[in-house]
Every structure is written in structure tokens, then in C-alpha cells.
JSON list of C-alpha atoms in Angstrom, two decimals:
[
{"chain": "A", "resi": 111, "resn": "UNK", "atom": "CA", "xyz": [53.15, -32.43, 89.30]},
{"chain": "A", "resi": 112, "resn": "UNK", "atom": "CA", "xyz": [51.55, -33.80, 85.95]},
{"chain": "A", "resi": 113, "resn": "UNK", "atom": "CA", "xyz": [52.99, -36.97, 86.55]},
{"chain": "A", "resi": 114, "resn": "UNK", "atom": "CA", "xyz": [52.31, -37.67, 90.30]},
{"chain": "A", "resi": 115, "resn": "UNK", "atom": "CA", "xyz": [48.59, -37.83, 89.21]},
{"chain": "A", "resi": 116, "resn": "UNK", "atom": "CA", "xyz": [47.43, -40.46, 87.02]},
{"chain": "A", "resi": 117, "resn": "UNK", "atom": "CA", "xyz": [44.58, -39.36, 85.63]},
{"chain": "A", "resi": 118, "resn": "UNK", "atom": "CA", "xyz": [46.39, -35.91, 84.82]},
{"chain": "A", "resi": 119, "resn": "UNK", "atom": "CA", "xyz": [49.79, -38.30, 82.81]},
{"chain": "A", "resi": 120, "resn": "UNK", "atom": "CA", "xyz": [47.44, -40.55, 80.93]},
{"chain": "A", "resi": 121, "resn": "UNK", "atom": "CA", "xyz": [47.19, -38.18, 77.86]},
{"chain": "A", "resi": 122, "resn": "UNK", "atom": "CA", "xyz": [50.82, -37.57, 78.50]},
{"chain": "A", "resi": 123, "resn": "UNK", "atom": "CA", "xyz": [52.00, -40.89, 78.50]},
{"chain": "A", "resi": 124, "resn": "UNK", "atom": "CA", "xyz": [49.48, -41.45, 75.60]},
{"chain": "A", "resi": 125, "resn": "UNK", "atom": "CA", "xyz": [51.72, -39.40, 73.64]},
{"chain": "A", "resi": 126, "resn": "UNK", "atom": "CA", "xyz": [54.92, -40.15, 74.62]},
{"chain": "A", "resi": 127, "resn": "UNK", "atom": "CA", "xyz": [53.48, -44.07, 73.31]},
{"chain": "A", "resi": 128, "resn": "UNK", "atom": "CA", "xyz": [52.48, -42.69, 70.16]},
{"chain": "A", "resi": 129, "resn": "UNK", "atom": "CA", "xyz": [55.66, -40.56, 69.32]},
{"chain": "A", "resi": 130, "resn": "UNK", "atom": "CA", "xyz": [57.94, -43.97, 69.95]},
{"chain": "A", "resi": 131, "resn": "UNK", "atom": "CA", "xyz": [56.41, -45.72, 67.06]},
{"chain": "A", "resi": 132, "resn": "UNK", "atom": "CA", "xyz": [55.31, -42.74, 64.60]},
{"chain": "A", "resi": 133, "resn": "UNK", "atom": "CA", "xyz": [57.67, -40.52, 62.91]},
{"chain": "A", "resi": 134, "resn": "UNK", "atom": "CA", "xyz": [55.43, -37.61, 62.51]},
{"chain": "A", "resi": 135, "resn": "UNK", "atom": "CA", "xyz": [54.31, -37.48, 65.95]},
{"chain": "A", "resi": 136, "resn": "UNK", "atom": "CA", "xyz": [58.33, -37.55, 66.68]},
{"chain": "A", "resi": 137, "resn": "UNK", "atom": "CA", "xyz": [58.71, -34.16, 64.72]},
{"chain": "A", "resi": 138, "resn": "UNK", "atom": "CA", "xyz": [55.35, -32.64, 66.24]},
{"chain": "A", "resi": 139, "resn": "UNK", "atom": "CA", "xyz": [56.17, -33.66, 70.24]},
{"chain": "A", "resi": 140, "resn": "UNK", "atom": "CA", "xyz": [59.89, -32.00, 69.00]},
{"chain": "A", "resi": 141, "resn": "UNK", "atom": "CA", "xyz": [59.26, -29.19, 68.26]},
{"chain": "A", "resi": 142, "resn": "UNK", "atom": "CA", "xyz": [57.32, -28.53, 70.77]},
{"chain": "A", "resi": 143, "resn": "UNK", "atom": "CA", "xyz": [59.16, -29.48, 73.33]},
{"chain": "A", "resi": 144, "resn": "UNK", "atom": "CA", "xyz": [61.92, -27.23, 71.59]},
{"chain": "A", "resi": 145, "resn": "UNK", "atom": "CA", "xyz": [60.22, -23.82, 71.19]},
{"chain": "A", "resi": 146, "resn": "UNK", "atom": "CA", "xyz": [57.14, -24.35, 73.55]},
{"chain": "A", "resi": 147, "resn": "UNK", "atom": "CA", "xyz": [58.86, -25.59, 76.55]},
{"chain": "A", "resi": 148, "resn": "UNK", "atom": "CA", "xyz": [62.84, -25.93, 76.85]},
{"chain": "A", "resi": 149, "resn": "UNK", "atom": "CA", "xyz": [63.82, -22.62, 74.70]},
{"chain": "A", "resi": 150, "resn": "UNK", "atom": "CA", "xyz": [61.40, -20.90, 76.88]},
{"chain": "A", "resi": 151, "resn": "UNK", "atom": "CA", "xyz": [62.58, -22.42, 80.28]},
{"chain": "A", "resi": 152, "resn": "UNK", "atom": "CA", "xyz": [66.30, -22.08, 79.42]},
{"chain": "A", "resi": 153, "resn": "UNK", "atom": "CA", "xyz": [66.38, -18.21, 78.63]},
{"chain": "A", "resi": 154, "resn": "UNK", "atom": "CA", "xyz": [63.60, -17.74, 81.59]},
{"chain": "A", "resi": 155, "resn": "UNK", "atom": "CA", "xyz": [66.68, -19.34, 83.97]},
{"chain": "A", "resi": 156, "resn": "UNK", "atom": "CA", "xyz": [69.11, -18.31, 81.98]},
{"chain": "A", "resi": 157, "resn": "UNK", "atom": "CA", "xyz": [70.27, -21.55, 81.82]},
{"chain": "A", "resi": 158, "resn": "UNK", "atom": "CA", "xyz": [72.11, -23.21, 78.83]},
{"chain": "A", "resi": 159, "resn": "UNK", "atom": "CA", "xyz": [70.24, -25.48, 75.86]},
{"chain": "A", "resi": 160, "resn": "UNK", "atom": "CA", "xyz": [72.19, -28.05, 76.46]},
{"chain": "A", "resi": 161, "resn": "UNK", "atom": "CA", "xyz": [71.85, -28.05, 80.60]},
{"chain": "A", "resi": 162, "resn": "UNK", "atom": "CA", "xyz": [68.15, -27.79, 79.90]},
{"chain": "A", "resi": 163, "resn": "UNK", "atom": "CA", "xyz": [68.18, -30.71, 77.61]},
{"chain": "A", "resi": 164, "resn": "UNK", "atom": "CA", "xyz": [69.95, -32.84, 80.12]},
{"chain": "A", "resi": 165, "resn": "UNK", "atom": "CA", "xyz": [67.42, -31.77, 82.75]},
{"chain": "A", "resi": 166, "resn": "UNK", "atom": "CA", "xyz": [64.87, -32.77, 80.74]},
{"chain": "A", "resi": 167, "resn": "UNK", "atom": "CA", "xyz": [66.42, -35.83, 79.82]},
{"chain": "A", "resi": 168, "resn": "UNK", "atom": "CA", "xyz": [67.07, -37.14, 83.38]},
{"chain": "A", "resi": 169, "resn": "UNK", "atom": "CA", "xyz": [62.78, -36.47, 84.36]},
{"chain": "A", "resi": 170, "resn": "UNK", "atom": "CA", "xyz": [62.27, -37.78, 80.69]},
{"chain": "A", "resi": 171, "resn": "UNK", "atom": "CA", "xyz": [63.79, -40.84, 81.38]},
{"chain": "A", "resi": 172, "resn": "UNK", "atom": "CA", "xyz": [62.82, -41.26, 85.17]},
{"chain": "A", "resi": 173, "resn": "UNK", "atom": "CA", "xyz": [59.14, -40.81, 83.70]},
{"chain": "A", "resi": 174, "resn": "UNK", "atom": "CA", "xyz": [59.70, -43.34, 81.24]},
{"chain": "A", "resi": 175, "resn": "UNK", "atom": "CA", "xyz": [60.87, -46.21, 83.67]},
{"chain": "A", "resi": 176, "resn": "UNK", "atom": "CA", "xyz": [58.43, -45.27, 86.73]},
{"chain": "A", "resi": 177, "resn": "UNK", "atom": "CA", "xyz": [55.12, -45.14, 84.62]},
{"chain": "A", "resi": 178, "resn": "UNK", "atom": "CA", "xyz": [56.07, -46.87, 81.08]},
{"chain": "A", "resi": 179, "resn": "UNK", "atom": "CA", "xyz": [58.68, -49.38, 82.26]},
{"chain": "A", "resi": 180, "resn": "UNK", "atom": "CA", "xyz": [56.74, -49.62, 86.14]},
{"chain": "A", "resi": 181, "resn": "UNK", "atom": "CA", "xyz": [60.44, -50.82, 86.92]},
{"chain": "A", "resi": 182, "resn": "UNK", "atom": "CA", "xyz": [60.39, -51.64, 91.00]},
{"chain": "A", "resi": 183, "resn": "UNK", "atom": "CA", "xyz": [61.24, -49.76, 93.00]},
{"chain": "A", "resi": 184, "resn": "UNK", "atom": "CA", "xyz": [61.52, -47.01, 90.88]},
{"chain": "A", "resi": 185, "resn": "UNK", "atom": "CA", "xyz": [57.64, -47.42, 89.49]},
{"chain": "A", "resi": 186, "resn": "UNK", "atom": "CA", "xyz": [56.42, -47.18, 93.84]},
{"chain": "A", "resi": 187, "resn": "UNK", "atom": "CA", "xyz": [59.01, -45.00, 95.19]},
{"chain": "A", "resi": 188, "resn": "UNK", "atom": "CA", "xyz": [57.71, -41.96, 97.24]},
{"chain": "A", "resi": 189, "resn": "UNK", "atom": "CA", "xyz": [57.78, -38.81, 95.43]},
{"chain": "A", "resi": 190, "resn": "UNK", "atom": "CA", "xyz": [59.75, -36.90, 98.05]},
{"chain": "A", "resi": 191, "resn": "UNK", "atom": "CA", "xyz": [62.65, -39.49, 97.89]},
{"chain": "A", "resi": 192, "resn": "UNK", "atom": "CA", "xyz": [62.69, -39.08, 93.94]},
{"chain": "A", "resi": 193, "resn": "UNK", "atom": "CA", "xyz": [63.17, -35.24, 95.10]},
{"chain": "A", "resi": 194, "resn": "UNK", "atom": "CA", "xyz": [65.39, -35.96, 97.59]},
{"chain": "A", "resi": 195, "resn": "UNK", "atom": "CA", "xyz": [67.09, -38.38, 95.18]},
{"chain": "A", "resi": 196, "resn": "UNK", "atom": "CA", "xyz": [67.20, -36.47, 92.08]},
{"chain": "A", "resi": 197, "resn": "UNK", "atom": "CA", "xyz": [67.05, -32.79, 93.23]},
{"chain": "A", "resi": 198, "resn": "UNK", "atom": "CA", "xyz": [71.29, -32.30, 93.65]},
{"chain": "A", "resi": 199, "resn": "UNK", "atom": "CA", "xyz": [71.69, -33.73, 90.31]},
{"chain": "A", "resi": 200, "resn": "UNK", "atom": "CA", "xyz": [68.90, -31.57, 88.02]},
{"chain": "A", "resi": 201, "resn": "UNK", "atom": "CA", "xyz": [70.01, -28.65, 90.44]},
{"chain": "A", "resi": 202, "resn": "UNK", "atom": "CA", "xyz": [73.64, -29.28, 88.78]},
{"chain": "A", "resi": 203, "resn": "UNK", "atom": "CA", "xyz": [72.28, -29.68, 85.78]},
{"chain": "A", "resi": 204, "resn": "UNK", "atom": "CA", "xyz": [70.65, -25.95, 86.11]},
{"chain": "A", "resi": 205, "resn": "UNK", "atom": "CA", "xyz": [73.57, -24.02, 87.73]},
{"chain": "A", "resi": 206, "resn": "UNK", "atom": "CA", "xyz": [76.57, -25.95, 87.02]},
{"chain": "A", "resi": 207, "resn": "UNK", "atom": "CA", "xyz": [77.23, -26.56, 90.77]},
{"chain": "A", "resi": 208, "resn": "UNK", "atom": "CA", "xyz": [79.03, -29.45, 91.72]}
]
């Protein structure tokens, strides 16, 4: 993924930086996020707005603490146990399975 690499997540990590202090940039990475990205993946899956969102939110956030935050262990954890980890719940998220 993007993120595993860290050469590939410095621009994105760049941005999310700028968009948390700069209004503008908060409308820009919106919108895009909105029409590029989650409207796209939801009606690709079929998959509600709002499930998407909270998808999204739960990697947003898990990006945010392991590579903005560096919070331990979260920051040095193995990718495959964040899949193992997080995989049931963004697979709820998705389906609606419980």
C-alpha cells in the first residue's frame, strides 16, 4: 500500500499536514476525497456513503497515529497484524456483517 512505503506517503502525509492548518487545502483534499475517491468506491461496491466514510475514517485515523502521531506500538506494528487486526472491522464496515 501507499502507506507501507515511506518514500511513496511522504507527499501524502505532506498533505494531510497542510490541510490541518489551512482552510483551503481542507475544501480542495474534500472534495476530492468526495467525488475522486469515496463516491467512486462506494457505488463500485455498492456500498453505502456513510459505510464508506467510516471505512475511511478508521485507515484515516490509523494513518494518522502510526505515521503522524508514531504512537508505540501502533507507529512499529507489523502490517499483517494491522490486517489481521483491523480487517473484521472495515469488512463490517463494507457489508454490514457482524
Amino acid at each position: 500500500t501507499i502507506t507501507s512505503d515511506a518514500e511513496a506517503r511522504q507527499p501524502l502525509l505532506a498533505l494531510v499536514r497542510t490541510a490541518m492548518t489551512n482552510e483551503r487545502m481542507v475544501i480542495m483534499v474534500r472534495e476530492f476525497m468526495t467525488h475522486a475517491l469515496l463516491d467512486r468506491i462506494a457505488e463500485t461496491l455498492r456500498v453505502s456513503r456513510v459505510r464508506m466514510e467510516a471505512a475511511f475514517a478508521q485507515l484515516f485515523g490509523v494513518v494518522l497515529v502510526r505515521y503522524v502521531l508514531r504512537l508505540e506500538p501502533m507507529g512499529s506494528v507489523d502490517v499483517e497484524e494491522l490486517v489481521e487486526l483491523l480487517g473484521p472491522t472495515i469488512q463490517r464496515y463494507l457489508d454490514g456483517s457482524r
